[in-house]
mmCIF file of C-alpha atoms in Angstrom:
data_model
loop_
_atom_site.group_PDB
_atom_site.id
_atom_site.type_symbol
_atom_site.label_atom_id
_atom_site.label_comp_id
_atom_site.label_asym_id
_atom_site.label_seq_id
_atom_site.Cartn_x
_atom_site.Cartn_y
_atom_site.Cartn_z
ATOM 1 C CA UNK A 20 34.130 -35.608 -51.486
ATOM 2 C CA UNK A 21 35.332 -38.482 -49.277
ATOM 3 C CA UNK A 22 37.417 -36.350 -47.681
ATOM 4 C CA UNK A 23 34.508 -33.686 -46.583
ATOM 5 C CA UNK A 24 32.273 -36.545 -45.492
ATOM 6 C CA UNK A 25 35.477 -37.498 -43.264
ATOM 7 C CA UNK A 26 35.633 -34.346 -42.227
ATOM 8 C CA UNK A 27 31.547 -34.273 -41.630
ATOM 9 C CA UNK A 28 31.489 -37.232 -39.206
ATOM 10 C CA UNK A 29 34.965 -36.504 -37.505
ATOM 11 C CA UNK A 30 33.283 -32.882 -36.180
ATOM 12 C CA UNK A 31 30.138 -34.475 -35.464
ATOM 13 C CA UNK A 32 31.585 -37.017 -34.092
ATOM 14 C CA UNK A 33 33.387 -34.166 -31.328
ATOM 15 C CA UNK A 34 30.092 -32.715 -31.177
ATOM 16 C CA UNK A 35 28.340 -35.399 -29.920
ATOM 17 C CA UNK A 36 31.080 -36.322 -27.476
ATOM 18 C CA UNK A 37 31.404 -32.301 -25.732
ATOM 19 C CA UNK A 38 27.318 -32.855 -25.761
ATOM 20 C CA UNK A 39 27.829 -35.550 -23.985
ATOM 21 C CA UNK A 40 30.133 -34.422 -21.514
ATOM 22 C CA UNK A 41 28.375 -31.317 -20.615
ATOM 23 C CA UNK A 42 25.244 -32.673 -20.159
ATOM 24 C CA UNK A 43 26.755 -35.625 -17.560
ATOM 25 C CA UNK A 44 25.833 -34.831 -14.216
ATOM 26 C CA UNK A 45 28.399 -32.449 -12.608
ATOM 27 C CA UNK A 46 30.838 -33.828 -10.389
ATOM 28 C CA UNK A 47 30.334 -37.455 -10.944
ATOM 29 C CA UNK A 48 33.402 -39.530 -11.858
ATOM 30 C CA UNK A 49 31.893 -43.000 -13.184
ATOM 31 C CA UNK A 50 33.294 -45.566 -11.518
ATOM 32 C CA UNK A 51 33.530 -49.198 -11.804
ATOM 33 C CA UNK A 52 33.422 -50.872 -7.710
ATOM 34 C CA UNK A 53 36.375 -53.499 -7.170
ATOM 35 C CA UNK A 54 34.893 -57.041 -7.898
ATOM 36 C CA UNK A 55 35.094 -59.650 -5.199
ATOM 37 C CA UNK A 56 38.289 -61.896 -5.828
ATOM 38 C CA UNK A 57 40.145 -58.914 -7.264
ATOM 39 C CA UNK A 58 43.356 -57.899 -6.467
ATOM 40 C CA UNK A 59 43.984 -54.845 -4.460
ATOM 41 C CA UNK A 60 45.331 -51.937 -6.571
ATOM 42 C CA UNK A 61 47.796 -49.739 -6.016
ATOM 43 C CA UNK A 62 49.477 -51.653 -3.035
ATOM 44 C CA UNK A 63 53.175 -49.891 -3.823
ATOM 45 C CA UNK A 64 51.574 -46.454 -3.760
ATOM 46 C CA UNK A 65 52.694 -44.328 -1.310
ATOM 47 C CA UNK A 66 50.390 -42.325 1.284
ATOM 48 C CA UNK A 67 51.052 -40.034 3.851
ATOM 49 C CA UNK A 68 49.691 -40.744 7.133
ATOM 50 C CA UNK A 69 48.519 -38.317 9.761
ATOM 51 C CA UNK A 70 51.801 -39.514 11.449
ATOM 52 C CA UNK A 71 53.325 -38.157 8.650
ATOM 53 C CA UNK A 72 54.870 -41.372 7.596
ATOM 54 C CA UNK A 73 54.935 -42.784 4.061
ATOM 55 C CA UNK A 74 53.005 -45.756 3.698
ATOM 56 C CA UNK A 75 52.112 -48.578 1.366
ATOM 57 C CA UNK A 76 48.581 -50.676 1.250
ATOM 58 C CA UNK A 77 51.582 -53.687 0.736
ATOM 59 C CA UNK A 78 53.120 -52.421 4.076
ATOM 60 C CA UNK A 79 49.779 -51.860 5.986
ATOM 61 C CA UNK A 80 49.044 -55.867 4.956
ATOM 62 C CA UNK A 81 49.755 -58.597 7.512
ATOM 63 C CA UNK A 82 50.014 -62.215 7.200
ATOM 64 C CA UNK A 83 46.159 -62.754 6.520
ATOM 65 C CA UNK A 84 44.834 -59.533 5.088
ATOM 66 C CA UNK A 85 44.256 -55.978 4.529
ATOM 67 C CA UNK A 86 41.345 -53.904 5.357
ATOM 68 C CA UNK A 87 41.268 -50.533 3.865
ATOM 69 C CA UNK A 88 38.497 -48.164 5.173
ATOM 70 C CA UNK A 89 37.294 -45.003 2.967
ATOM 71 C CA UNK A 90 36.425 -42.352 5.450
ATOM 72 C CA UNK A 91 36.916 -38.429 5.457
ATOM 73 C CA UNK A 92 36.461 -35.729 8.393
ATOM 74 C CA UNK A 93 32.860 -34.016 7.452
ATOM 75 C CA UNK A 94 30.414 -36.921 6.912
ATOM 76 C CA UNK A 95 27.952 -37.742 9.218
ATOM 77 C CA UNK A 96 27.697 -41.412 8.451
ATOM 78 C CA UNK A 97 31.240 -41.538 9.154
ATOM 79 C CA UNK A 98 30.568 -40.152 12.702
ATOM 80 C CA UNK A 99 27.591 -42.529 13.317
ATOM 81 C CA UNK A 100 29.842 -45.327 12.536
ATOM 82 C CA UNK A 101 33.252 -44.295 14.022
ATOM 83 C CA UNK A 102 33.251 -46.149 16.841
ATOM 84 C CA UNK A 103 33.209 -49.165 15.545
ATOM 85 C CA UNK A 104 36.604 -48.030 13.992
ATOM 86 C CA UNK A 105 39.148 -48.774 16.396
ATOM 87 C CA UNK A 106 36.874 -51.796 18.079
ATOM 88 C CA UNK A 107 37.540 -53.120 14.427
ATOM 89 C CA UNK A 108 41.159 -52.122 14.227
ATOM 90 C CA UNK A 109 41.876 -54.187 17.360
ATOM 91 C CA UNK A 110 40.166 -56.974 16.285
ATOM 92 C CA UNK A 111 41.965 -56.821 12.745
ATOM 93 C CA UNK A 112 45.054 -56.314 14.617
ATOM 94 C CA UNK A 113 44.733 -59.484 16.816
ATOM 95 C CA UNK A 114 43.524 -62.029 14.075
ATOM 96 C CA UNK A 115 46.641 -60.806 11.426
ATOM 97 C CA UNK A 116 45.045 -58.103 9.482
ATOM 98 C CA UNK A 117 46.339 -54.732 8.623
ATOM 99 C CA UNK A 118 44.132 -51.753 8.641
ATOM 100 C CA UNK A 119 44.113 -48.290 6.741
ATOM 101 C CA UNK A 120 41.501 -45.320 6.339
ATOM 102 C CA UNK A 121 42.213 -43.481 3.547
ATOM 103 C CA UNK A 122 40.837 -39.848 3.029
ATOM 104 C CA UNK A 123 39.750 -39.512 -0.627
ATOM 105 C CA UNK A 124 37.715 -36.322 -0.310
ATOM 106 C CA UNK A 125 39.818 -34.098 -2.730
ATOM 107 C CA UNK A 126 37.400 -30.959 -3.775
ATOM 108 C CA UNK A 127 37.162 -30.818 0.353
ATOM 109 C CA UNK A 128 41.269 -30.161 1.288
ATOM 110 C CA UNK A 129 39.480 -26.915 2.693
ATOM 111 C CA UNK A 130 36.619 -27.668 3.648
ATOM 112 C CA UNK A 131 37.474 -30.207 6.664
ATOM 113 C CA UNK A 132 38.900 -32.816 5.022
ATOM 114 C CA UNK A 133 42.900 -31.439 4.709
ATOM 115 C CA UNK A 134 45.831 -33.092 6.426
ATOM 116 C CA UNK A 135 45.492 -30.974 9.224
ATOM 117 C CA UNK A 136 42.307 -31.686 9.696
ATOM 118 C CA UNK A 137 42.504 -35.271 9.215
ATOM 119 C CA UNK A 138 45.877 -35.079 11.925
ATOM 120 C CA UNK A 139 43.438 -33.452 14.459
ATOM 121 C CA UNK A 140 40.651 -36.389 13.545
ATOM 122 C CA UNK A 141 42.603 -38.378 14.697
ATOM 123 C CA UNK A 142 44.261 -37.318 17.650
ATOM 124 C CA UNK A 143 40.818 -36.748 18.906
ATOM 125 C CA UNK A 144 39.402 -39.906 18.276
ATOM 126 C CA UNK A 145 42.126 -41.686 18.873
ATOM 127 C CA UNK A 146 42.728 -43.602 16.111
ATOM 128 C CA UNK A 147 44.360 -46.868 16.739
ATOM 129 C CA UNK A 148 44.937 -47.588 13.022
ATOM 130 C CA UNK A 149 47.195 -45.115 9.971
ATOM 131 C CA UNK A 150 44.975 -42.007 8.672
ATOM 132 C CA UNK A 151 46.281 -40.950 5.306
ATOM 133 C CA UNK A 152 45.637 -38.713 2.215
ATOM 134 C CA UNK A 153 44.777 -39.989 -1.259
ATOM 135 C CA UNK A 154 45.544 -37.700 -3.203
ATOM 136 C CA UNK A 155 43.290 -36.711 -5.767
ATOM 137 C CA UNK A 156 41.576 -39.911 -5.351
ATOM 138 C CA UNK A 157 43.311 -42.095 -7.041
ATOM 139 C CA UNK A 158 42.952 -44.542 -4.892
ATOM 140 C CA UNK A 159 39.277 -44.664 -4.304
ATOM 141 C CA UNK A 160 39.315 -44.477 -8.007
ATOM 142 C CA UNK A 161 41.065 -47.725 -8.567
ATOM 143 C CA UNK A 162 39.190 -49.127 -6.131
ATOM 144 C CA UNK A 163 36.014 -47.654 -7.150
ATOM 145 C CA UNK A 164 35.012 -46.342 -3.789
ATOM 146 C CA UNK A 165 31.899 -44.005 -4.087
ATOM 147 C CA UNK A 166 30.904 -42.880 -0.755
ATOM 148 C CA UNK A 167 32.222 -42.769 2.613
ATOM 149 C CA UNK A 168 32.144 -45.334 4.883
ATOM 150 C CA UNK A 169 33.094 -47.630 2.156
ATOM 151 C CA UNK A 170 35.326 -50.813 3.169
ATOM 152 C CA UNK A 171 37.105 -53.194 1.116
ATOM 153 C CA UNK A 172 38.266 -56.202 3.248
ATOM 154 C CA UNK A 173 41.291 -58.705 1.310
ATOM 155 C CA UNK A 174 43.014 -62.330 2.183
ATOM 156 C CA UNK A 175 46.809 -62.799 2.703
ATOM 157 C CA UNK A 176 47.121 -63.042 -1.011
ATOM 158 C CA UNK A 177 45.240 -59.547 -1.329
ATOM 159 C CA UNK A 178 42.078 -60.481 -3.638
ATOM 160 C CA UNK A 179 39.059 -59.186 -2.117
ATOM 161 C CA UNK A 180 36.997 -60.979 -0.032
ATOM 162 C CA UNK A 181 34.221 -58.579 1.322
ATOM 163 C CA UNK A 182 33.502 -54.682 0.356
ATOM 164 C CA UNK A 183 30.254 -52.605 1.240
ATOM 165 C CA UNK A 184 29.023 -51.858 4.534
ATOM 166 C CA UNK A 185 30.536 -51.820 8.641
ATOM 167 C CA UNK A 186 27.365 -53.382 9.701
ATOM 168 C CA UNK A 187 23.392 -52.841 9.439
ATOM 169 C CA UNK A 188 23.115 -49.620 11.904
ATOM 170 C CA UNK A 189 25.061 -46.270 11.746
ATOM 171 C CA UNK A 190 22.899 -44.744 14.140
ATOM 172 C CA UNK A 191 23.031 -47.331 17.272
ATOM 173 C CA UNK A 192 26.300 -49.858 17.706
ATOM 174 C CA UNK A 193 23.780 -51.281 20.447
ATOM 175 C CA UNK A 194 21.090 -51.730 17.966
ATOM 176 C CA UNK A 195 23.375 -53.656 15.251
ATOM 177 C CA UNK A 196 21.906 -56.823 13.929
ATOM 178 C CA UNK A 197 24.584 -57.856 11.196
ATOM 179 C CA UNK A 198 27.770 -57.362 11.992
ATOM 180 C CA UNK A 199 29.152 -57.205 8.171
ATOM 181 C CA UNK A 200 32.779 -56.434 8.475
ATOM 182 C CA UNK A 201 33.173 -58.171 11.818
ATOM 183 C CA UNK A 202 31.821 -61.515 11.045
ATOM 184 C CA UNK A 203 33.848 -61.695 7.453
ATOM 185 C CA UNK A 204 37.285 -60.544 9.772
ATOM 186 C CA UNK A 205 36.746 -63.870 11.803
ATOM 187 C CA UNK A 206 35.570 -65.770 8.754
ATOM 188 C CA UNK A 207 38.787 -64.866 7.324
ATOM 189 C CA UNK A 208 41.035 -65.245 10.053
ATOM 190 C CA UNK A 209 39.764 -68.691 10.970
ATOM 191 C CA UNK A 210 40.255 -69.841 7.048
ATOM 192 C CA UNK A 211 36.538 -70.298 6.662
ATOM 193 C CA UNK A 212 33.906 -69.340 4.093
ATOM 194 C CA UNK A 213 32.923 -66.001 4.110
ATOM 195 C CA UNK A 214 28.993 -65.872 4.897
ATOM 196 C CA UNK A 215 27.706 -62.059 3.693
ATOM 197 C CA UNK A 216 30.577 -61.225 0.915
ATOM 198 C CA UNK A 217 29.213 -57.512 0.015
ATOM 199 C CA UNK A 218 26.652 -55.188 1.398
ATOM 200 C CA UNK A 219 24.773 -51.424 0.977
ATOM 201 C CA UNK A 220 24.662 -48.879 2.778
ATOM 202 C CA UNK A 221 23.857 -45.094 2.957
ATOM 203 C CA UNK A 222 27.336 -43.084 2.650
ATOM 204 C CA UNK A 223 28.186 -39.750 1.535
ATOM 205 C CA UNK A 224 29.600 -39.113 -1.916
ATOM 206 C CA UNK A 225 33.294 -39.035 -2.429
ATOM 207 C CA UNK A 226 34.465 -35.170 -2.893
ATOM 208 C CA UNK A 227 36.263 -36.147 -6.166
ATOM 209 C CA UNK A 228 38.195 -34.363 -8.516
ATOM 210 C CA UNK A 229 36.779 -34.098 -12.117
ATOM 211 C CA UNK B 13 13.690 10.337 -15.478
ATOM 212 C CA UNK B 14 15.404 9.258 -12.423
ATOM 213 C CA UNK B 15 11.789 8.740 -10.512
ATOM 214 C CA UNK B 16 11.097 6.375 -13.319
ATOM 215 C CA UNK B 17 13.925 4.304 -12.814
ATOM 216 C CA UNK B 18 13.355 4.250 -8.522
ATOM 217 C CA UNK B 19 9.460 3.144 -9.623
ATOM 218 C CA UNK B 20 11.045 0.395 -11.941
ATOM 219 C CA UNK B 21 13.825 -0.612 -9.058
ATOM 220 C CA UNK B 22 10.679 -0.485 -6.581
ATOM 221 C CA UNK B 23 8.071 -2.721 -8.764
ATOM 222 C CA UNK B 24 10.648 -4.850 -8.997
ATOM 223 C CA UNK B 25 11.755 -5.612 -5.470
ATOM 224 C CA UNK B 26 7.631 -5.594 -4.703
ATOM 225 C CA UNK B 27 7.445 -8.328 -7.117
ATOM 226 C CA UNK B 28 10.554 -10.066 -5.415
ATOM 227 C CA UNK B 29 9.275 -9.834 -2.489
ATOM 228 C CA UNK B 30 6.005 -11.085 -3.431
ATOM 229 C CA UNK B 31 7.121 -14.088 -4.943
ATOM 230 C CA UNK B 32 9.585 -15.231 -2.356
ATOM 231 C CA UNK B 33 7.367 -14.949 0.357
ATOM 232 C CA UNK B 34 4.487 -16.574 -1.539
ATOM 233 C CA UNK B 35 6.586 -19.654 -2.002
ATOM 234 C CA UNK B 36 7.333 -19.034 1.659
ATOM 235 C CA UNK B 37 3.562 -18.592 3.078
ATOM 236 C CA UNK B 38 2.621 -21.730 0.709
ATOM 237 C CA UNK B 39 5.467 -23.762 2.483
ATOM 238 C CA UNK B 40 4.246 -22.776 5.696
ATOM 239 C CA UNK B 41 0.801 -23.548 5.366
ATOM 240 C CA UNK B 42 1.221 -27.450 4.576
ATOM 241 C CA UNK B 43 1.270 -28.941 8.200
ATOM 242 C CA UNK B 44 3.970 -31.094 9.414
ATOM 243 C CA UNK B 45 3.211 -34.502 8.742
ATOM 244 C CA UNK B 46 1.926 -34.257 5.422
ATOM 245 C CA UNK B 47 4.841 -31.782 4.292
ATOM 246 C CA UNK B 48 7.350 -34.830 5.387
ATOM 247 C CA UNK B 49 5.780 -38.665 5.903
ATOM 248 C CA UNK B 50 7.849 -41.976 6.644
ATOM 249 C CA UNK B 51 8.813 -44.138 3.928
ATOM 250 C CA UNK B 52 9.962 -47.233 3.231
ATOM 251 C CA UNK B 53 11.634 -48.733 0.180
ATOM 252 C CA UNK B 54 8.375 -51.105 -0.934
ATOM 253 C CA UNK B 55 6.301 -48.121 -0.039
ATOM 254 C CA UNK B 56 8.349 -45.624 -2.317
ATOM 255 C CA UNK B 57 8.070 -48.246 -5.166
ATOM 256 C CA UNK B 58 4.390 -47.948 -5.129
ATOM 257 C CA UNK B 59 4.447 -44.305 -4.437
ATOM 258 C CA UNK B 60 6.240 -44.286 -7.790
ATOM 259 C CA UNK B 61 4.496 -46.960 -9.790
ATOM 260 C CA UNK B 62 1.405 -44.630 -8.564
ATOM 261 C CA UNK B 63 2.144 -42.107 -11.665
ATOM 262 C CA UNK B 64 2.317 -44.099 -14.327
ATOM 263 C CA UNK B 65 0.366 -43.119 -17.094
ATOM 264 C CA UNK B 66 -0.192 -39.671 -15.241
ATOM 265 C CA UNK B 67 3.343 -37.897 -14.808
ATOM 266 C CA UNK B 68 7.076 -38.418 -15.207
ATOM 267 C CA UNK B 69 8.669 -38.684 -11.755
ATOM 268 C CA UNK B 70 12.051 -37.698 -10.184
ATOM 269 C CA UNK B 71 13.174 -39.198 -7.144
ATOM 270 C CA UNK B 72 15.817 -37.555 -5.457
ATOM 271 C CA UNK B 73 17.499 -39.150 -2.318
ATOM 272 C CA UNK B 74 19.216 -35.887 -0.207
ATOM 273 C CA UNK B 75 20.391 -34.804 3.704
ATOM 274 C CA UNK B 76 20.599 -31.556 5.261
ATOM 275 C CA UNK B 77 24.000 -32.808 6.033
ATOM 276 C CA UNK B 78 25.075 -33.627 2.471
ATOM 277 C CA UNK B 79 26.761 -30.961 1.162
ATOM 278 C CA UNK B 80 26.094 -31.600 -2.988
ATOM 279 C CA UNK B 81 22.477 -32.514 -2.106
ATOM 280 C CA UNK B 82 21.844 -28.968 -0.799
ATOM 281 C CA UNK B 83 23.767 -27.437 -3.251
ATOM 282 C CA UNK B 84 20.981 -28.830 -6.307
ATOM 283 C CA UNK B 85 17.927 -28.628 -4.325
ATOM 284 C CA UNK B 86 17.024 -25.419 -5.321
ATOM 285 C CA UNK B 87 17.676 -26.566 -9.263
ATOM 286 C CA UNK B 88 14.643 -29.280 -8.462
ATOM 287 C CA UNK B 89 12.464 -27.248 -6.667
ATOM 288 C CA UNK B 90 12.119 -24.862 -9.897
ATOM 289 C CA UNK B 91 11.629 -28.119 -12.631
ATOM 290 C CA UNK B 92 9.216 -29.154 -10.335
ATOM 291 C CA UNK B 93 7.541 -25.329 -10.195
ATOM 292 C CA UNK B 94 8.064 -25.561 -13.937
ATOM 293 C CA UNK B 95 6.693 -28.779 -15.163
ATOM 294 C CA UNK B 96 4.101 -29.039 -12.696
ATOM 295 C CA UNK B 97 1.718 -30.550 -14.962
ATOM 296 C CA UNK B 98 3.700 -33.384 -16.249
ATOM 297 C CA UNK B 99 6.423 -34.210 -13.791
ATOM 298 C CA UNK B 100 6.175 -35.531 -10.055
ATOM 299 C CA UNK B 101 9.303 -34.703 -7.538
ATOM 300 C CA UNK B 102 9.518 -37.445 -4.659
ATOM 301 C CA UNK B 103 12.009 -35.959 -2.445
ATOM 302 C CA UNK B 104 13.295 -38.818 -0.068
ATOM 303 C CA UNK B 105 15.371 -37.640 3.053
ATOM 304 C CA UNK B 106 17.990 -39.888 4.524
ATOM 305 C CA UNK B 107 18.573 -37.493 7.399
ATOM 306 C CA UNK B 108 19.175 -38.710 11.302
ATOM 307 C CA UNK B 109 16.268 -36.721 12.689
ATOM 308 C CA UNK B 110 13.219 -35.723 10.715
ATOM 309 C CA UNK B 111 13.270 -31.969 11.940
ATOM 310 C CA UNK B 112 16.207 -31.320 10.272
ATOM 311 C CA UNK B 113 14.536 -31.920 6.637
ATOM 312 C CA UNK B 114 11.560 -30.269 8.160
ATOM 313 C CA UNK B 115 13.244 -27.160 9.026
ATOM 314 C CA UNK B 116 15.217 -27.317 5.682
ATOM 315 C CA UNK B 117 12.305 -27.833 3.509
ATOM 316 C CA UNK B 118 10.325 -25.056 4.863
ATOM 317 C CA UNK B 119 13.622 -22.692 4.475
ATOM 318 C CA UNK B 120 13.290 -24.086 0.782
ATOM 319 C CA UNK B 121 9.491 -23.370 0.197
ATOM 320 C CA UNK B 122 8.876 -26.995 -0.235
ATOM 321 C CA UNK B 123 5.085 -27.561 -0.490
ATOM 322 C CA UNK B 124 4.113 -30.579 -1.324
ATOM 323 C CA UNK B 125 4.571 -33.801 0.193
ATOM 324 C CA UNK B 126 8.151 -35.102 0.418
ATOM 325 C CA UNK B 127 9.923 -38.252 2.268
ATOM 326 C CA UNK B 128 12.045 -39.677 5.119
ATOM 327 C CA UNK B 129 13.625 -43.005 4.924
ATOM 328 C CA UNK B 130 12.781 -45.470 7.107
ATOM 329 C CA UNK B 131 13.501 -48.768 7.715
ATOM 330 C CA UNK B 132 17.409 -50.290 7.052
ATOM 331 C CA UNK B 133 19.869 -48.918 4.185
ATOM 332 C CA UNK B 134 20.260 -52.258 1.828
ATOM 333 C CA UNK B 135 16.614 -52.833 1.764
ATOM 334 C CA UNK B 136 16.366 -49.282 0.653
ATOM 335 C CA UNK B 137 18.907 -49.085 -1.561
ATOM 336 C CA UNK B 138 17.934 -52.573 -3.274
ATOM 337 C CA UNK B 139 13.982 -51.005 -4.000
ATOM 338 C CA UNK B 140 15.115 -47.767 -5.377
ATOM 339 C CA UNK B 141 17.845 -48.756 -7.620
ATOM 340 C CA UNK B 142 20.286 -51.551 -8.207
ATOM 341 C CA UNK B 143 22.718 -48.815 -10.001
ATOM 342 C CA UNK B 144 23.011 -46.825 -6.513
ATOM 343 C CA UNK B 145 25.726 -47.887 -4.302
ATOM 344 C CA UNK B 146 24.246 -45.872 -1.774
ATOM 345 C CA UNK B 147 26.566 -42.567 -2.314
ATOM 346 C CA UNK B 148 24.395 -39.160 -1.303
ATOM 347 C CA UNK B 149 22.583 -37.577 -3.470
ATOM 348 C CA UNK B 150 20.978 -39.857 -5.647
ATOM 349 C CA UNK B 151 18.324 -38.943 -8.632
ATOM 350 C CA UNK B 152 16.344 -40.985 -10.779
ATOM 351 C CA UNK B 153 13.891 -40.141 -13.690
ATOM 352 C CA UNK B 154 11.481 -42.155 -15.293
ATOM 353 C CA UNK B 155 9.085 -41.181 -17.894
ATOM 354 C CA UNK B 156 5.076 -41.691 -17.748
ATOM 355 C CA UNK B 157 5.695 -45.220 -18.260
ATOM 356 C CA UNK B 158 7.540 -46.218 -15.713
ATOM 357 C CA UNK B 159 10.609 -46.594 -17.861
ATOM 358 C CA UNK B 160 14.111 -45.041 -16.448
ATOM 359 C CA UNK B 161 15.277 -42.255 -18.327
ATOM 360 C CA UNK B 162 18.402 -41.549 -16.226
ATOM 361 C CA UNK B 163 19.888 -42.494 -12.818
ATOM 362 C CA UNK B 164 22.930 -40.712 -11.291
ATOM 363 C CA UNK B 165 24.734 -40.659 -7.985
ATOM 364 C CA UNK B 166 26.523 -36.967 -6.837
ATOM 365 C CA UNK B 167 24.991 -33.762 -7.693
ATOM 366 C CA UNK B 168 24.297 -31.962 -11.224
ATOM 367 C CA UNK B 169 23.315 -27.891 -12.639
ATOM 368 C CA UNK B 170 20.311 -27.743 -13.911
ATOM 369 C CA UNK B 171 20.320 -27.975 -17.565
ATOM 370 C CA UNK B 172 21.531 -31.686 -16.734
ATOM 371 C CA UNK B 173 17.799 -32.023 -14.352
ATOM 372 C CA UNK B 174 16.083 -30.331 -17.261
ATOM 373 C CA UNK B 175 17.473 -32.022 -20.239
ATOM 374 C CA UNK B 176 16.350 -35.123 -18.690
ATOM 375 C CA UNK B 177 13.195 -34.314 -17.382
ATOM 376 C CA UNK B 178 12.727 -32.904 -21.049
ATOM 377 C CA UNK B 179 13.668 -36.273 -22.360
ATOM 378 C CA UNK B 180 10.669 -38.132 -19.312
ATOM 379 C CA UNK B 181 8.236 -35.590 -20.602
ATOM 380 C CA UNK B 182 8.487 -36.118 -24.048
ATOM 381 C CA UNK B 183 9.940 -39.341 -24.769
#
């Protein structure tokens, strides 16, 4: 008898649970953004850049940071914003702070977003900063990226210190009224507070694989 | 025999036709600006508070140039066709330019009155939901109430829309 009720609850246990799981909106991967003051994950995993160089998020870091840029090859938000990308890579460059864009679009290797699509992104715009693959998204997973543009900006001891938004205006650099990611790169550099320590913006969904 | 089978293959593309193009003559009769209006996040908060007691309501954030958000549009145009009675579709476009959506929505049969975002994204974001980090598309259904049945960010098949806009309906 105990054995059958056992058995009873086990199957509708599974029941409940495949229920569940088909009935979860397709293609979304819950997942749980990095918390400010966290350490950045995977910093020894390896990524291949457009250069086709190995690299590390522990190698990309200099003395005072890391800024690590979600970004892929066929969102428009990502072309409204992109260029601010190497304005912000020099600046990052100049006050000690390592930058990487990481393509974590994995369900759109051929639609746009491969690595020979990404290599010809950017050789055309002229990326000043490493381009590389993340690979099934693990990654943006650890991070808990969930669009693209989607930056996570960390200190010399790599906790996080701003995530969210490049500033308040894809459309217009021109038109920009908070400069987000700018602002907390100084901040940073110069050792001070940082004033806006998150922000929102419109992105487009990471291309995730279930 | 054979001629009743061509009249059953005929009635049946005459009915095709005629519902596809009704959807399409409806869609073109609903002028411009009330087909697509401006929006911003306080206003959409009202817009939705509008229904309570009335109708359960699905908000649905999309673009023309989001890929997933095109993919389920159709899947909301029928629940709204479907439950017209008791549920309210607020489509909200985040696209650049507003003839985009316009164009896209008439391709789609779209007649009633839909959305496009104005005003800046965190505002936005902050009035429509505080578990959207701003990832395209995002959907949200609340019963007659007022009270959230289910959010989601990305896109989802229809039984997921309909189970729960089944769930708003009858709660």
């Amino acid at each position: 008898m105990k054995k059958r009720t056992l058995t009873t609850t086990a199957l509708l246990s599974l029941l409940i649970g495949i229920t569940a799981w088909a009935f979860y909106p397709a293609d979304t991967a819950p997942v749980e953004e990095l918390e400010l003051g966290s350490q950045a994950p995977m910093t020894e995993t390896e990524v291949k850049d457009v250069s086709g160089e190995m690299l590390t998020l522990a190698g990309v870091a200099q003395e005072n940071g890391l800024l690590v840029i979600f970004s892929c090859n066929t969102c428009p938000w990502v072309e409204a914003w992109e260029d601010r990308y190497n304005p912000i890579a020099n600046l990052a460059a100049e006050k000690g702070i390592g930058m990487i864009a990481l393509n974590p679009n994995t369900t759109y290797r051929d639609r746009g977003d491969g690595f020979k699509d990404m290599k010809q992104r950017a050789q055309e715009m002229n990326y000043q900063f490493p381009y590389a693959l993340d690979e099934s998204n693990r990654l943006a997973d650890a991070f808990g990226a969930s669009k693209t543009p989607h930056v996570f900006l960390f200190n010399s001891d790599l906790e996080l210190v701003y995530k969210g938004a490049i500033d308040d205006n894809a459309k217009s650099a021109e038109e920009v009224s908070r400069h987000y990611l700018r602002d907390a790169i100084n901040e940073l550099a110069a050792g001070e507070e940082i004033s806006t320590r998150s922000s929102q913006s419109l992105g487009c969904s990471i291309k995730r694989a279930r | 025999m054979s001629e009743k089978i061509v009249f059953q293959a005929v009635l049946a593309s005459l009915i095709f036709c005629f519902v596809f193009l009704e959807g399409e003559l409806r869609a073109q009769q609903v002028p411009d600006a009330q087909l697509i209006k401006d929006i911003n996040g306080e206003e959409l908060q009202e817009l939705v508070d509008s229904y309570q007691g009335e109708k359960a309501v699905l908000v649905n954030m999309w673009a023309t140039w989001c890929g997933p958000c095109v993919e389920e549009f159709p899947h909301i145009i029928k629940l709204q066709r479907k439950y017209v009675e008791k549920l309210q579709v607020i489509f909200v476009s985040a696209d650049f330019k507003k003839e985009d959506a316009l164009r896209f929505l008439r391709e789609q049969g779209v007649d009633w009155t839909t959305y496009f975002k104005t005003g800046g994204d965190e505002a936005f974001i902050n009035a429509i939901s505080d578990k959207w980090s701003g990832a395209m598309p995002f959907t949200k259904i609340l019963d007659a109430s007022g009270n959230l049945v289910a959010s989601w960010e990305n896109k989802a098949d229809f039984s997921t829309f309909e189970t729960n806009v089944k769930q708003a309906i009858n709660p």
